[in-house]
Short mmCIF file of C-alpha atoms in Angstrom, two decimals:
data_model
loop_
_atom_site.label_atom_id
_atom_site.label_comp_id
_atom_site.label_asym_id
_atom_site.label_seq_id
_atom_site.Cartn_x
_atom_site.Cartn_y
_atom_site.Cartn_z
CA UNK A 1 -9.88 -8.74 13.96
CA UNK A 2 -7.83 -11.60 12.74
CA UNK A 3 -5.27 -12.09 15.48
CA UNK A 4 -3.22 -15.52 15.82
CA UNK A 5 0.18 -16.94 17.49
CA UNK A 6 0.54 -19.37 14.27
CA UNK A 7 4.20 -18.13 13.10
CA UNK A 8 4.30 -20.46 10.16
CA UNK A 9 5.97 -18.21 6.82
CA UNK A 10 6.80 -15.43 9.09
CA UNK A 11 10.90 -16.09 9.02
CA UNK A 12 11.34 -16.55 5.47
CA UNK A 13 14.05 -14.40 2.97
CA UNK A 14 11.57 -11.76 2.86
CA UNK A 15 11.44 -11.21 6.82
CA UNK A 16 15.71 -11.46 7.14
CA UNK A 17 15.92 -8.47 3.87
CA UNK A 18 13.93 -6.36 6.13
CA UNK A 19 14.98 -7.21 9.52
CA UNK A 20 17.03 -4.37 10.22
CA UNK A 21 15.16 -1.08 10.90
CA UNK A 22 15.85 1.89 8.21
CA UNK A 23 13.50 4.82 8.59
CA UNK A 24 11.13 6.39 5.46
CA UNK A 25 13.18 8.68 3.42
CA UNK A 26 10.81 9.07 0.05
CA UNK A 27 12.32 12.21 -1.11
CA UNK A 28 10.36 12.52 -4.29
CA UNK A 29 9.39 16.17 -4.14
CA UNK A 30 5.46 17.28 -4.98
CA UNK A 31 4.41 17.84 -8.20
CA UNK A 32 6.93 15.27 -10.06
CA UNK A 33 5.95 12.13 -11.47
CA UNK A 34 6.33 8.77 -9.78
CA UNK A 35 8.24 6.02 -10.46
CA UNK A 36 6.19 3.53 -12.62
CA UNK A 37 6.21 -0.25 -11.93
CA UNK A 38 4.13 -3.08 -12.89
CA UNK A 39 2.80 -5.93 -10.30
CA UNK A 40 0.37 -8.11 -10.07
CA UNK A 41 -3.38 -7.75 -8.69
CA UNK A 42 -3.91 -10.76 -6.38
CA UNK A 43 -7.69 -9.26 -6.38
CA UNK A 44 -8.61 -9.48 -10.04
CA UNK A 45 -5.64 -11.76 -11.05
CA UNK A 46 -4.25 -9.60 -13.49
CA UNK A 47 -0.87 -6.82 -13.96
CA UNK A 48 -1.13 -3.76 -13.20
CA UNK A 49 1.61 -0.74 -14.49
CA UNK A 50 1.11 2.21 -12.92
CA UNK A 51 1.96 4.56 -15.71
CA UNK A 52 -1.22 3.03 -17.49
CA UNK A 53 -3.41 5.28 -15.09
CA UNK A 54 -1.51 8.08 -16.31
CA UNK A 55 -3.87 10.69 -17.84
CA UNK A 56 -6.74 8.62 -17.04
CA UNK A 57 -7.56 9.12 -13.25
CA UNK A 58 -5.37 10.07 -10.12
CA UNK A 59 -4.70 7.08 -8.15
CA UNK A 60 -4.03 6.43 -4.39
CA UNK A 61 -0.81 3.90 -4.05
CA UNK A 62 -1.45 2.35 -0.17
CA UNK A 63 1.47 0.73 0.77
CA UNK A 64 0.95 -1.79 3.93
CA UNK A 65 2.43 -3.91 5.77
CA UNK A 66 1.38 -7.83 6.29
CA UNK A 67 3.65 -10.21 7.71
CA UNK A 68 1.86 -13.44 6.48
CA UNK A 69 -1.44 -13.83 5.70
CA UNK A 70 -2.09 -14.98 9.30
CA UNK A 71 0.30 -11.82 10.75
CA UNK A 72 -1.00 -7.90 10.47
CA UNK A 73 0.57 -5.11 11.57
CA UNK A 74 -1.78 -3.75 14.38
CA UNK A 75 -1.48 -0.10 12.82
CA UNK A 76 -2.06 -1.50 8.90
CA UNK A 77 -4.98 -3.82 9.80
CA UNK A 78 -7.64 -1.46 10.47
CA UNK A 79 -6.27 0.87 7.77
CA UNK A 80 -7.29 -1.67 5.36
CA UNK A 81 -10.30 -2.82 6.43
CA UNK A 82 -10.64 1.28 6.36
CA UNK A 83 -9.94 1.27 3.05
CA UNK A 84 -12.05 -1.42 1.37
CA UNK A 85 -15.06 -0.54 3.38
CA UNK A 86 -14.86 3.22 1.82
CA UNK A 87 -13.36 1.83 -1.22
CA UNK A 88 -16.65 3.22 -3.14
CA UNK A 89 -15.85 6.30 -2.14
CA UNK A 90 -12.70 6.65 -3.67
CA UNK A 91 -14.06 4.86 -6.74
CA UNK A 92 -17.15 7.40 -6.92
CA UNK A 93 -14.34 10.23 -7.18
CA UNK A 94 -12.92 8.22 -10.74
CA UNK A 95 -9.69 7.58 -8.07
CA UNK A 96 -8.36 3.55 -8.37
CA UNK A 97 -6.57 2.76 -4.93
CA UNK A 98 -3.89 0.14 -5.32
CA UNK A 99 -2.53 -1.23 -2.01
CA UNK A 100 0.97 -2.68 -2.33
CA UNK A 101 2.00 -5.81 0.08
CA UNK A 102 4.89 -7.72 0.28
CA UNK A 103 3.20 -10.74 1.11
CA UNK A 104 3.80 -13.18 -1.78
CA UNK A 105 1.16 -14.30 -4.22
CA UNK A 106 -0.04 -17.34 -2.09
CA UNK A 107 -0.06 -15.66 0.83
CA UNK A 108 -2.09 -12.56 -0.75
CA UNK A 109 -4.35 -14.49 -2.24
CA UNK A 110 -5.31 -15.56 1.18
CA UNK A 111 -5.57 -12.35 2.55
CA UNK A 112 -7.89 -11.04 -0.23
CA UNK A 113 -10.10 -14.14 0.21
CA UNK A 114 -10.14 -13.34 4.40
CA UNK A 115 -10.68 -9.75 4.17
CA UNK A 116 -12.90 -9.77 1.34
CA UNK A 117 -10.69 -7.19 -0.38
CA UNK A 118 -12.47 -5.44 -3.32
CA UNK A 119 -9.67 -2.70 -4.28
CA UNK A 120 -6.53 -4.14 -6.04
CA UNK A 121 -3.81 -5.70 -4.06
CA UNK A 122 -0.70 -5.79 -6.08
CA UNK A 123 2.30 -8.63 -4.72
CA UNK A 124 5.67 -7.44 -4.09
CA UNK A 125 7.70 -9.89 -2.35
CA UNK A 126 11.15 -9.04 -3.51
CA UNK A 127 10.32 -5.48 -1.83
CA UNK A 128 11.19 -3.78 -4.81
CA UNK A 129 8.74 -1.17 -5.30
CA UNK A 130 9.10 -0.46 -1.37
CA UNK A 131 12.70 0.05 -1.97
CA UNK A 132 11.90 2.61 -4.89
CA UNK A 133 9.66 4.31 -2.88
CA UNK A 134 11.66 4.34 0.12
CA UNK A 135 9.09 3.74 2.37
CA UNK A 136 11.43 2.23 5.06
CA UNK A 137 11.49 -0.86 6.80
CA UNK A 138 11.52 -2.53 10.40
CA UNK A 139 10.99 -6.10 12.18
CA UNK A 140 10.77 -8.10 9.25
CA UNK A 141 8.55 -6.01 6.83
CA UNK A 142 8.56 -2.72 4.76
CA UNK A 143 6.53 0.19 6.64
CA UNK A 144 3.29 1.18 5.47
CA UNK A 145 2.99 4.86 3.28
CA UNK A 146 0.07 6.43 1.35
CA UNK A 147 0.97 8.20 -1.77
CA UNK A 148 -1.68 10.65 -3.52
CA UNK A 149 -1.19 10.86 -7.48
CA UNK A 150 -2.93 13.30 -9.82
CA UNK A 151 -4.66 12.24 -12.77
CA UNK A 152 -0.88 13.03 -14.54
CA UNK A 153 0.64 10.84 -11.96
CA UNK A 154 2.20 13.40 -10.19
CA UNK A 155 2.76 13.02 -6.23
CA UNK A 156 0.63 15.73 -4.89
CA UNK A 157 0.81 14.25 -1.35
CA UNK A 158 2.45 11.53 0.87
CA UNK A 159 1.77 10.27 4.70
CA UNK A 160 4.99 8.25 5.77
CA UNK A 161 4.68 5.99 9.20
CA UNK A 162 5.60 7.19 12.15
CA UNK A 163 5.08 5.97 15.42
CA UNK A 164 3.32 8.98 16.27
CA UNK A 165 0.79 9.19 12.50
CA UNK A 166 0.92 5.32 11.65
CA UNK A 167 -1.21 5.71 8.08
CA UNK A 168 -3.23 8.58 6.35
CA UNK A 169 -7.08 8.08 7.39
CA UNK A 170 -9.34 7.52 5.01
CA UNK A 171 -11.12 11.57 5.13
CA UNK A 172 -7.42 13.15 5.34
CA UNK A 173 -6.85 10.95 1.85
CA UNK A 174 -10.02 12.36 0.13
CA UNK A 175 -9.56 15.69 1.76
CA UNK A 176 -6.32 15.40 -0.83
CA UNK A 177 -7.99 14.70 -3.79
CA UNK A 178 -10.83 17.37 -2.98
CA UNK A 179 -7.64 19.73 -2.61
CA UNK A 180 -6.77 18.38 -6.39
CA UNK A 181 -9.74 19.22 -8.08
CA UNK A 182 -9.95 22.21 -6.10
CA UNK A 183 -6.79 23.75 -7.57
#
């Protein structure tokens, strides 16, 4: 596990915009569509829009929360080393995960080099895709969420943190999508 005191890029603009503590309140309701976005893939150095999955394959939108790429959040850290070690899984299924950060590009690019990330890590500094998705925010970073999309890009399920159920594990996520192509 990466753990380190080195505070260097911690307080920047980023850290002060989420200082303040403001709990998850995604109240898009099950069964409606998403709101789209486009970011880029620090992983295969490319844009992704979401609404380009659309009618093509559900997708899995993990949103987590880095500090730096020196600083993880103890509960998001072993989510995503969770999550790129069964990242076959979910690809063996036809579903693309796409794990949001707001670490910026240099600092993600780092973090996909360290972790050896093979799913797509998309860059959102400015926090704005957080924000839409109301995910919440505390100490300096947005809070982590899982979001479950249909191959229509409908929201069929979401896990918000708590202190209590910090992230979604890997099996309840798949249990999802076998719930999906069950119905």
């Amino acid at each position: 596990m990466l753990i380190s005191t080195d505070f260097s890029g911690l307080f920047n603009e980023r850290f002060f915009r989420n200082f303040l503590p403001i709990p998850a309140a995604n109240q898009i309701p099950l069964g409606f569509l998403t709101p789209d976005f486009q970011l880029p893939d620090i992983t295969n150095n490319t844009l992704i829009k979401l609404s380009n999955y659309r009618n093509k394959q559900p997708v899995l939108l993990a949103f987590t929360r880095i500090f730096t790429e020196k600083q993880y959040c103890p509960f998001c850290y072993p989510h995503i080393k969770s999550l790129n070690e069964n990242y076959e899984q979910f690809q063996n299924r036809g579903i693309e995960v796409l794990m949001v950060t707001s670490t910026d590009e240099r600092q993600s690019q780092i973090v996909v080099r360290d972790l050896g990330l093979k799913m797509p890590l998309l860059s959102d500094p400015t926090c704005r895709v957080f924000r839409t998705y109301n995910v919440g925010q505390a100490l300096g970073a947005p809070l982590p969420a899982q979001f479950v999309l249909d191959q229509e890009g409908r929201l069929r399920y979401k896990h918000l943190f708590s202190f209590l159920d910090h992230n979604a594990s890997v099996e309840k996520l798949l249990e999802q999508y076998n719930a999906i192509v069950k119905s």
